Coordinates of C-alpha atoms in Angstrom, one line a residue:
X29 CA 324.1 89.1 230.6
X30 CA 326.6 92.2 230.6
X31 CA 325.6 94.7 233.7
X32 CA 326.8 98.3 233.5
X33 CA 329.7 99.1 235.7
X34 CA 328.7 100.3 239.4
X35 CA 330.0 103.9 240.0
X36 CA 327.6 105.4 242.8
X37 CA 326.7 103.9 246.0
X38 CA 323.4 104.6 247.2
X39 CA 323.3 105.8 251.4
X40 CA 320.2 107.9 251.7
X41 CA 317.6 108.6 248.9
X42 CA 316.6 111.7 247.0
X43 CA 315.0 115.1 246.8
X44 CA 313.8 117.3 244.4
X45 CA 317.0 119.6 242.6
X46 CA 315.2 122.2 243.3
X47 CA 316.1 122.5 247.0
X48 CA 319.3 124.4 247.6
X49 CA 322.2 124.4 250.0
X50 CA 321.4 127.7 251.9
X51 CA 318.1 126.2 253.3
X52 CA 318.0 125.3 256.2
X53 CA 318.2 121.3 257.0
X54 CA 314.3 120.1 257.6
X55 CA 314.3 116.5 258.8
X56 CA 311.3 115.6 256.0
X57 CA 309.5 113.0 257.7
X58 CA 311.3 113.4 260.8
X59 CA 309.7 115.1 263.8
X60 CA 310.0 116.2 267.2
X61 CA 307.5 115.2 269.9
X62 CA 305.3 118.0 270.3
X63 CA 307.5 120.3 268.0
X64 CA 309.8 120.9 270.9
X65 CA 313.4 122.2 270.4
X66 CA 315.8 119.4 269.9
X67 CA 319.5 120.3 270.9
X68 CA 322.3 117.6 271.8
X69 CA 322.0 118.2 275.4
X70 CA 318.9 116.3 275.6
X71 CA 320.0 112.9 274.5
X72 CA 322.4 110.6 276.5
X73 CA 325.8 109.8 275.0
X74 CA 326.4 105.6 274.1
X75 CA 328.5 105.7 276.8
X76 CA 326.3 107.1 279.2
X77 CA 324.2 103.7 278.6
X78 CA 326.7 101.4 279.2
X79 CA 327.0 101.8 282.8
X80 CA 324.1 99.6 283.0
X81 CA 323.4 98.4 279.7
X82 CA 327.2 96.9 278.9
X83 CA 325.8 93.7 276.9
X84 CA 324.0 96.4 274.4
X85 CA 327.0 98.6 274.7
X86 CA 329.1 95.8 273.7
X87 CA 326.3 94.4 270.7
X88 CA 326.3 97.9 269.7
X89 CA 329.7 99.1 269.2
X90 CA 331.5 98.4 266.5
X91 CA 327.8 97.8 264.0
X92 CA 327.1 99.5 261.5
X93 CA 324.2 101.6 263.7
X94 CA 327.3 103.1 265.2
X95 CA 329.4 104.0 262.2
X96 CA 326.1 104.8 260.2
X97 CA 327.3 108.4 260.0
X98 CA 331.2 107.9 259.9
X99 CA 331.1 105.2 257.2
X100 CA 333.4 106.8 254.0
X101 CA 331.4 105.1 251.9
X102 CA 328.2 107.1 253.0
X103 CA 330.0 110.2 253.6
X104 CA 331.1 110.5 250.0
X105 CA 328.0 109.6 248.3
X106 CA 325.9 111.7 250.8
X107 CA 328.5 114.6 249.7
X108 CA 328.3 113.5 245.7
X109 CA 324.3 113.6 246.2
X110 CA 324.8 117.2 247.9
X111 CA 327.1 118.2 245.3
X112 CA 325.0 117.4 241.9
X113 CA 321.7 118.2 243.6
X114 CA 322.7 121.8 245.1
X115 CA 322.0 120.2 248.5
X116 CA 318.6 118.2 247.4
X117 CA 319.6 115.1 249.0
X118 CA 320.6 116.6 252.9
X119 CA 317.6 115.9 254.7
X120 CA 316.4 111.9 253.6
X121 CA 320.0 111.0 253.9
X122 CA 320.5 112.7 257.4
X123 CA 317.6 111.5 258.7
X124 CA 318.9 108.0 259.4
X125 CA 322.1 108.0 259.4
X126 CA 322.3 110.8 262.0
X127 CA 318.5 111.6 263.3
X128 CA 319.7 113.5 266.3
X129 CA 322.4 115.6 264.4
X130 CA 319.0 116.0 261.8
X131 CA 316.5 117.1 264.3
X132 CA 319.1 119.5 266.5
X133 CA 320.2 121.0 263.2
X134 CA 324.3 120.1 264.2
X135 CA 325.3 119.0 260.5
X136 CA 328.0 120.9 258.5
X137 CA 329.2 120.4 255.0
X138 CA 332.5 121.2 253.8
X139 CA 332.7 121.0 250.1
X140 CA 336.7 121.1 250.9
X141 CA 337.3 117.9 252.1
X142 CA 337.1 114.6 250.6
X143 CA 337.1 113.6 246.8
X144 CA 333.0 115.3 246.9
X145 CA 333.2 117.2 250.5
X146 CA 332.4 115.9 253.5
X147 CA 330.0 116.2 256.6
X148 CA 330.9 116.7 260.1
X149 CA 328.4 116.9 263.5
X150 CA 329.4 116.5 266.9
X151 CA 328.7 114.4 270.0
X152 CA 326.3 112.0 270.5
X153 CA 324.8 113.1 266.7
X154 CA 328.0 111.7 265.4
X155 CA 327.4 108.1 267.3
X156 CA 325.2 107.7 264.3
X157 CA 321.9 105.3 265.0
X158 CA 322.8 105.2 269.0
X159 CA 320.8 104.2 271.7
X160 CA 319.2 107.1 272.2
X161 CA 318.2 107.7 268.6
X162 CA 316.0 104.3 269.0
X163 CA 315.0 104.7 272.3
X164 CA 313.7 108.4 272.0
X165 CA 311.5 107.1 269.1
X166 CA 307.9 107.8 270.4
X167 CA 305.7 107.3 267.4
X168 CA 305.9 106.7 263.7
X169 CA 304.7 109.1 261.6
X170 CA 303.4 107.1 258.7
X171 CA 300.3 109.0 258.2
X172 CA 302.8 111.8 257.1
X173 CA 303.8 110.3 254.3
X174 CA 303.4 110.8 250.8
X175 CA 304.0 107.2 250.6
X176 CA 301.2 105.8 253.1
X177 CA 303.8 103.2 254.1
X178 CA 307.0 103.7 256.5
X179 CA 309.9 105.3 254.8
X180 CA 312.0 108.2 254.5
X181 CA 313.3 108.2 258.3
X182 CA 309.6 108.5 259.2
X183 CA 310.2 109.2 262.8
X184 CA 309.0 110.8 265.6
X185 CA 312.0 111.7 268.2
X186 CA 311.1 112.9 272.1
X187 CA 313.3 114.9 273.9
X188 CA 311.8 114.7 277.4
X189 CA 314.6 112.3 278.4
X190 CA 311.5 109.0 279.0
X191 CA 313.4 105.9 277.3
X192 CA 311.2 103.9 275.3
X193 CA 311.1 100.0 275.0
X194 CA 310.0 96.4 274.9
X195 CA 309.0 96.2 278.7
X196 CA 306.1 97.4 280.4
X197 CA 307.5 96.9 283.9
X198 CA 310.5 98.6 283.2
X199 CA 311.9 100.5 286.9
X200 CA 315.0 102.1 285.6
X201 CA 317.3 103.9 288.2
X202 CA 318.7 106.7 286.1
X203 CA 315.9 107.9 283.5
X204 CA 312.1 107.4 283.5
X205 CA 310.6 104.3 281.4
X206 CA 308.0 103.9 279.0
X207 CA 306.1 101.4 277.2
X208 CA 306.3 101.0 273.3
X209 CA 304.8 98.3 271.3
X210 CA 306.4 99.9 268.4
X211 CA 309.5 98.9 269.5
X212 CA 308.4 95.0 269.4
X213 CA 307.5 95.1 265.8
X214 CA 309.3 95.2 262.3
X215 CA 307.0 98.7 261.9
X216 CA 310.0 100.6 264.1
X217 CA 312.8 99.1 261.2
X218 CA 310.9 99.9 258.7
X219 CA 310.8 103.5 259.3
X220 CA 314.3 103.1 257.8
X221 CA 314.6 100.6 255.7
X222 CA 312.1 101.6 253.2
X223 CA 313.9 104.4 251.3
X224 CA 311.6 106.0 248.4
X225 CA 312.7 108.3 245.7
X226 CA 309.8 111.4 245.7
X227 CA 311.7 112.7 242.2
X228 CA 310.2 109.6 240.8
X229 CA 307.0 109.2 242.3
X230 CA 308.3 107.5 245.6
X231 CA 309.7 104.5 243.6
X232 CA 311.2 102.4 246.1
X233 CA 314.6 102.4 246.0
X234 CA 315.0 100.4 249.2
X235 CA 312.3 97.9 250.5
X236 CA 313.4 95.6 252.9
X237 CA 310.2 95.8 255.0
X238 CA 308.2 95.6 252.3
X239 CA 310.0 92.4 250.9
X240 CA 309.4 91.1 254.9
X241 CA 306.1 92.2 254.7
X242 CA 305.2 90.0 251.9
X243 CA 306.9 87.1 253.4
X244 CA 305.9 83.9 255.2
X245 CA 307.9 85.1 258.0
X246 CA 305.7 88.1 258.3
X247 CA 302.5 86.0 258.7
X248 CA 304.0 83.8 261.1
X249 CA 304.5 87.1 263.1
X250 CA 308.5 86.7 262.4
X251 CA 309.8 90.5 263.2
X252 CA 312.8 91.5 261.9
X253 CA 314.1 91.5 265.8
X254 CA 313.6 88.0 266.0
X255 CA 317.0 87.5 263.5
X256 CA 318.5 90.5 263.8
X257 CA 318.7 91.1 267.5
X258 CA 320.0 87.1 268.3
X259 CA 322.7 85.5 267.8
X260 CA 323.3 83.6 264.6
X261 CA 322.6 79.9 265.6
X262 CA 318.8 81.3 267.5
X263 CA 318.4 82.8 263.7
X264 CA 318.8 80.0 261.8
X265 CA 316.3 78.2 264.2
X266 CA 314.0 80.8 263.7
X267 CA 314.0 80.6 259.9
X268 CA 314.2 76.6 260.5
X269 CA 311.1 76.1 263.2
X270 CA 309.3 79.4 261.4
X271 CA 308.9 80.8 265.1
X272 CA 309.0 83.9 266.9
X273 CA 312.1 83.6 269.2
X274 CA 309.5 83.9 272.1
X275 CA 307.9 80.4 270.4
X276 CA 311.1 78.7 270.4
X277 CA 311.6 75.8 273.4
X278 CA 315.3 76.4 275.2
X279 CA 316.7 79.6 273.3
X280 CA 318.7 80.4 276.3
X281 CA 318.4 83.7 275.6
X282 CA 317.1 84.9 279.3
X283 CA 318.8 87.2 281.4
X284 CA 318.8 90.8 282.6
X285 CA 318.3 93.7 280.4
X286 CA 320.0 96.0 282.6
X287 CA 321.9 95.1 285.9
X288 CA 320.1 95.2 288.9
X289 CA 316.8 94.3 286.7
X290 CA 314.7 91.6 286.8
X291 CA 315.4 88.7 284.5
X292 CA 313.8 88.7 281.5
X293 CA 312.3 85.4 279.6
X294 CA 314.4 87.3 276.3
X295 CA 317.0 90.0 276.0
X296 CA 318.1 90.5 272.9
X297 CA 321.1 91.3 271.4
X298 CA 321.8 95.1 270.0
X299 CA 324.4 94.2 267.1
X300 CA 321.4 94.2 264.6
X301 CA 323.7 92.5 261.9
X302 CA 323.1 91.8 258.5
X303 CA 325.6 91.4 255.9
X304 CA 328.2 94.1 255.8
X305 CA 331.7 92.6 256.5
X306 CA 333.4 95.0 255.2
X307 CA 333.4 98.7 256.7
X308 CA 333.7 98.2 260.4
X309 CA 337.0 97.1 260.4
X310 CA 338.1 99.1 257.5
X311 CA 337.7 101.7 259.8
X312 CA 339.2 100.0 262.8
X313 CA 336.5 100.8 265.6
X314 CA 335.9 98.8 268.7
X315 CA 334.2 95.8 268.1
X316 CA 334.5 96.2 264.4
X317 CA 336.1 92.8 263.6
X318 CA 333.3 91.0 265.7
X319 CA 330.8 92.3 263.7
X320 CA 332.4 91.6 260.6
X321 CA 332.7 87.9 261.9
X322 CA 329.3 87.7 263.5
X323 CA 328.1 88.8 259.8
X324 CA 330.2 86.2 257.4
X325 CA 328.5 83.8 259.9
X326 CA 324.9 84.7 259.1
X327 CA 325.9 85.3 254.9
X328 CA 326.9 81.5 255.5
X329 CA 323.7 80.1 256.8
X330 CA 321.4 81.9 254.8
X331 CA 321.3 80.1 251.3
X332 CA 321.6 76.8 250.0
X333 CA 323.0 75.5 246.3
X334 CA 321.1 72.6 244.9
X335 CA 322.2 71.1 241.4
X336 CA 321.1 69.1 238.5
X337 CA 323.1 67.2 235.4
X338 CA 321.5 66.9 232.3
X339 CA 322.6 64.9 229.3
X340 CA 321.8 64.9 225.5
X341 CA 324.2 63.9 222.7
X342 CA 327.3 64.4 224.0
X343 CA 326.1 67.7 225.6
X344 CA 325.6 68.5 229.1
X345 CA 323.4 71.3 230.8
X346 CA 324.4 72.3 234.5
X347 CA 321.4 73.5 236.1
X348 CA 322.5 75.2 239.5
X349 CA 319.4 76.2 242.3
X350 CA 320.0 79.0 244.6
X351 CA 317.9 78.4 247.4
X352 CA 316.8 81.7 250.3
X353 CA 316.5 79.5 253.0
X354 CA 317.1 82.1 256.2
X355 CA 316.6 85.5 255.4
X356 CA 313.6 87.2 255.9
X357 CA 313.3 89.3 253.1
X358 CA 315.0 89.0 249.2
X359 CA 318.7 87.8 249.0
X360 CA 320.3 90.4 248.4
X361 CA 318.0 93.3 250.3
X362 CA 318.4 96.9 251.4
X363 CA 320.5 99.0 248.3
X364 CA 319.6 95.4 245.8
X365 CA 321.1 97.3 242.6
X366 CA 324.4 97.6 244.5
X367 CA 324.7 94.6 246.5
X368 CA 326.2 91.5 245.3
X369 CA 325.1 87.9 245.2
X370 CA 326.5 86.0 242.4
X371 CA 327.8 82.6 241.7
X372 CA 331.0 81.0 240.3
X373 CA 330.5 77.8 238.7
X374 CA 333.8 75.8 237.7
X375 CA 334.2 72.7 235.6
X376 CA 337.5 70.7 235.1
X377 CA 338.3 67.4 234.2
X378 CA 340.5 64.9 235.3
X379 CA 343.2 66.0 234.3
X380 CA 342.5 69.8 235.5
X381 CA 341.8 71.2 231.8
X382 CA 338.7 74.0 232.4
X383 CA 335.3 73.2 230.7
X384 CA 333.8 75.6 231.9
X385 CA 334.0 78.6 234.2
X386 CA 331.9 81.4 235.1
X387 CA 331.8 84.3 237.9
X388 CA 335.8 84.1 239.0
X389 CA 336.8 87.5 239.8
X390 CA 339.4 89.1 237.3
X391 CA 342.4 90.5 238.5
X392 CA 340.9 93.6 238.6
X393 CA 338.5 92.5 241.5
X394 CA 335.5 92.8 238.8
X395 CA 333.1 90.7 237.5
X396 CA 333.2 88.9 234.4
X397 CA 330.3 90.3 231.9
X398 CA 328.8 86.7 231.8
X399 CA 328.5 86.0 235.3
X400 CA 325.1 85.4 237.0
X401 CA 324.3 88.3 239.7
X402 CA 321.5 88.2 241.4
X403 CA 320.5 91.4 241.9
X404 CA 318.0 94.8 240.6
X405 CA 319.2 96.7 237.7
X406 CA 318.1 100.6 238.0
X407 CA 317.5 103.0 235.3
X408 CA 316.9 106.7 234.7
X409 CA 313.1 107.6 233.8
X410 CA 314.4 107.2 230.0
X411 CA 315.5 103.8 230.8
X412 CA 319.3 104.4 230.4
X413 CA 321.3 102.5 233.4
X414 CA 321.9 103.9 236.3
X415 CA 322.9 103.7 239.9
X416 CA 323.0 107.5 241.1
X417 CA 319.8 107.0 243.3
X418 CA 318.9 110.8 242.9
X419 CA 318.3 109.9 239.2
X420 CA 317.0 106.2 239.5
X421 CA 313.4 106.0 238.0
X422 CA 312.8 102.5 238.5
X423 CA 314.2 98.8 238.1
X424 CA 313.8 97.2 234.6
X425 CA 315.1 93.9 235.9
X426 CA 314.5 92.5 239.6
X427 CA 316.8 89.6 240.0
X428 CA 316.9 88.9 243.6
X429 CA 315.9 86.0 245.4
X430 CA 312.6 86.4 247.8
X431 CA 312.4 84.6 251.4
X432 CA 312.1 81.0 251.0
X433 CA 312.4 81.1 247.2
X434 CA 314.6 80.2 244.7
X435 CA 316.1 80.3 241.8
X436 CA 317.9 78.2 238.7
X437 CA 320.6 79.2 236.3
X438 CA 321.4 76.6 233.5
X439 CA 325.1 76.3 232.2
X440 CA 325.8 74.8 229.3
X441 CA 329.1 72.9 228.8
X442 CA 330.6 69.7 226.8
X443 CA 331.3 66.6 228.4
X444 CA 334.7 64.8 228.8
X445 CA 334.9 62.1 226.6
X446 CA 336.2 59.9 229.2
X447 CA 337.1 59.8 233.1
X448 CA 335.2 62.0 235.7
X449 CA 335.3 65.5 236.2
X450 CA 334.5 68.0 239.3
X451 CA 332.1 70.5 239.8
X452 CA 332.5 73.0 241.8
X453 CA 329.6 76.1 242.3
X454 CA 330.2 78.4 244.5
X455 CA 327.7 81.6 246.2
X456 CA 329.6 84.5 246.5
X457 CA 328.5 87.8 248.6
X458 CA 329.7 91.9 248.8
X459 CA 328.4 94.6 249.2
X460 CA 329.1 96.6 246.8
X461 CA 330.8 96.5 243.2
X462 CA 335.1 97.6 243.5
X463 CA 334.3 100.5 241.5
X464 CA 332.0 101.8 243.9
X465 CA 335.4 101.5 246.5
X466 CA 337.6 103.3 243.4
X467 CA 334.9 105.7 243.0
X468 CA 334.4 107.2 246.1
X469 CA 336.9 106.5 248.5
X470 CA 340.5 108.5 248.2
X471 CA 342.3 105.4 249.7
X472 CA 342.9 102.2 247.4
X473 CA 340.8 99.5 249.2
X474 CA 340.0 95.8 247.9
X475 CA 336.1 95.0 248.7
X476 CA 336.2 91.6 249.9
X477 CA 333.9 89.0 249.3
X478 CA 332.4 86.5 251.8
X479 CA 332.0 82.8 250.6
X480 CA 328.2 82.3 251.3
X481 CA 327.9 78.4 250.0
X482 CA 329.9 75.7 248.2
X483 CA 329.0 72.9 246.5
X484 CA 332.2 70.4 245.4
X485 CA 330.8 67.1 243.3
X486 CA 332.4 64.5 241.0
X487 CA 330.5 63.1 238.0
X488 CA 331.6 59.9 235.7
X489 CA 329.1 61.5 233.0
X490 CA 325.9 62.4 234.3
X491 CA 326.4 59.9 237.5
X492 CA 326.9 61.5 241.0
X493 CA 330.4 60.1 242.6
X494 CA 331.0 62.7 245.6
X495 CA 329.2 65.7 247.1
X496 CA 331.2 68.0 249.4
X497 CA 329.2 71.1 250.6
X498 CA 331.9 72.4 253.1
X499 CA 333.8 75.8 252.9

């Protein structure tokens, strides 16, 4: 199936084109505790942190929490969205990608810069989702919602300095402590993660939680820390066992959450990463290229390729299973009309003539029009295609794969008339299309791709010889 040409990247959702650029910024569902005045001087800088935090220092830096507001690719569709909306699209965008800079009122646009302008803030507002932005979070504010689900940066930020967290015996030396059960849950991510669009009757642009939420890992009390906050191996026995990490028998993941502390029966890690390879070290920040590591890791444990060979007169029929064995939510998630998950399915015969091939990039870094994606395709409310997210409606096709689901493509292809031949399927991950990299980004930049899965065999007709599922 042909799929229209990705041009916008989506980084925040939308709000009506009514709403102009002299207003003032309003953090939508984002509030202060109390309705106090927020300024920068009353959260702590990263840095500040690490003098007794350094193992969530060093999880943190270089993620995408920390570049969440530097990111070019955010910055220019934020400043597209601000340009063709007269501003509409400030405050949902904001709002997690740079809550404190959003609730102190410290963000600047400067229709000047960039190919669509650009945004600046200052301090710890432009760490992006620090410490403090998580850790200030004292309640949700999901009854606010339009939606009656968490969304929209539906947040509730303190500025009385208390820390909030995991541990209820918490003594900390330089800042007072404080209880939140919030913070245990996938209910503080989703606050987030669920993006809606209130143009279009809160459609649901983004719905990572809600994909969790209807998941087996979600009744098995699976949070989204339990993958996202552990290294890679402890996540793949989480999805494996179906456990909490708390469940599992030798995690080794004990230690002290801040020096001096007790130790704890689980500290977890603060790199929260998912599947973005790309954009840390394309900007070259500290601890960048770990991250981007750390993610190719978890791309390549998450899904499994099954296959089946099929014979009938001479004619042979490929059918290729895309398992979602480890991921907690659909394959792909988060922006699932931009991301890519597609596969590549190669046929040759002995002699290395092609009898079939599907999903190889072309030169251009695109996709061929045939290949399989699997992945949402967004329209406009009169159903035209579309991936500017201040104009998406809704999805007519949902393509991605749900946790612990799967699904089968069939390929069609003639067989050799003699002598074996290989097959070799392949499960391919980016995040987002190269036109959305030639679109909004003023240098020239190659998305890469991570290899997630593949899948080498040798057939003497419909007869298994070999099987080779290394990278």
């Amino acid at each position: 199936m042909k799929r229209p040409t990705l041009l916008t990247l989506l980084l925040c959702a939308a709000l009506p084109a009514a709403a102009s650029t002299t207003q003032p910024f309003a953090p939508s569902y984002l509030t202060v505790k109390d309705g106090a005045e927020a300024e920068l001087k009353h959260f702590s800088s990263p840095e500040g942190c690490k003098r007794c935090h350094p193992r969530q220092y060093a999880g943190w830096q270089g993620s995408m929490h920390s570049i969440a507001f530097i990111d070019p690719v955010y910055q220019a569709e934020a400043a597209l969205g601000t340009k063709e909306t007269d501003g509409a699209t400030h405050n949902l965008c904001k709002g997690c990608h740079t809550a404190i800079g959003t609730v102190s009122e410290n963000i600047s646009y400067d229709a000047s810069t960039g190919k669509f302008g650009g945004f600046t803030t200052q301090g710890v507002a432009e760490r992006g989702v620090s410490c403090d932005t998580c850790h200030s979070v004292s309640a949700t504010n999901i009854a606010q919602t339009e939606m009656g689900e968490h969304g929209n940066a539906s947040l509730e930020l303190a500025t009385d300095r208390i820390k909030r967290g995991p541990f209820d015996d918490a003594k900390a030396r330089g800042h007072k402590t404080e209880y939140s059960e919030l913070h245990t849950r996938s209910e503080f991510c989703a606050n987030c993660h669920n993006v809606f669009n209130p143009v279009h009757g809160n459609f649901p642009l983004e719905h990572t939680y809600e994909e969790w939420k209807n998941s087996d890992y979600a009744k098995a009390e699976i949070q989204c820390q339990d993958c996202h906050m552990v290294p890679v191996e402890v996540a793949v026995r989480v999805a494996d066992e179906m456990k909490p990490v708390k469940a599992l028998e030798q995690h080794r993941l004990s230690g002290q959450a801040a020096r001096g502390g007790p130790v704890r029966s689980v500290v977890h890690d603060h790199g929260f990463v998912g599947g973005n390879a790309v954009l840390a070290p394309l900007l070259g920040v500290e601890g960048g290229e770990a991250h981007a590591q750390e993610a190719t890791k978890r791309l390549q444990t998450v899904a499994e390729l099954e296959t089946a060979l099929v014979e009938a007169d001479g004619k042979a029929q490929l059918n290729v299973t895309v398992h979602n064995r480890r991921a907690g939510h659909d394959l792909p998630t988060s922006l699932s009309f931009i991301r890519q998950v597609w596969l590549e399915v190669v046929i040759e015969d002995a002699q290395g003539n092609t009898l079939l091939r599907s999903g190889t990039l072309n030169a251009d870094n695109s996709l061929p029009a045939d290949t399989v994606v699997f992945q949402d395709t967004a329209v406009d409310a009169d159903g035209k295609p579309e991936h500017k997210p201040w104009k998406i409606a809704r999805f007519s096709v949902e393509n991605s794969i749900p946790a612990k689901g799967s699904k089968t493509v069939e390929y069609g292809f003639t067989l050799p008339a003699e002598g074996h031949y290989t097959v070799t399927t392949t499960l391919h991950y980016r995040s987002f299309d190269q036109s959305v990299a030639d679109y909004l980004l003023t240098d020239s930049v190659t998305v890469p791709s991570v290899t997630m899965n593949r899948l080498t065999q040798r057939f003497e007709g419909t007869r298994l010889i070999s099987s080779d599922n290394s990278l």
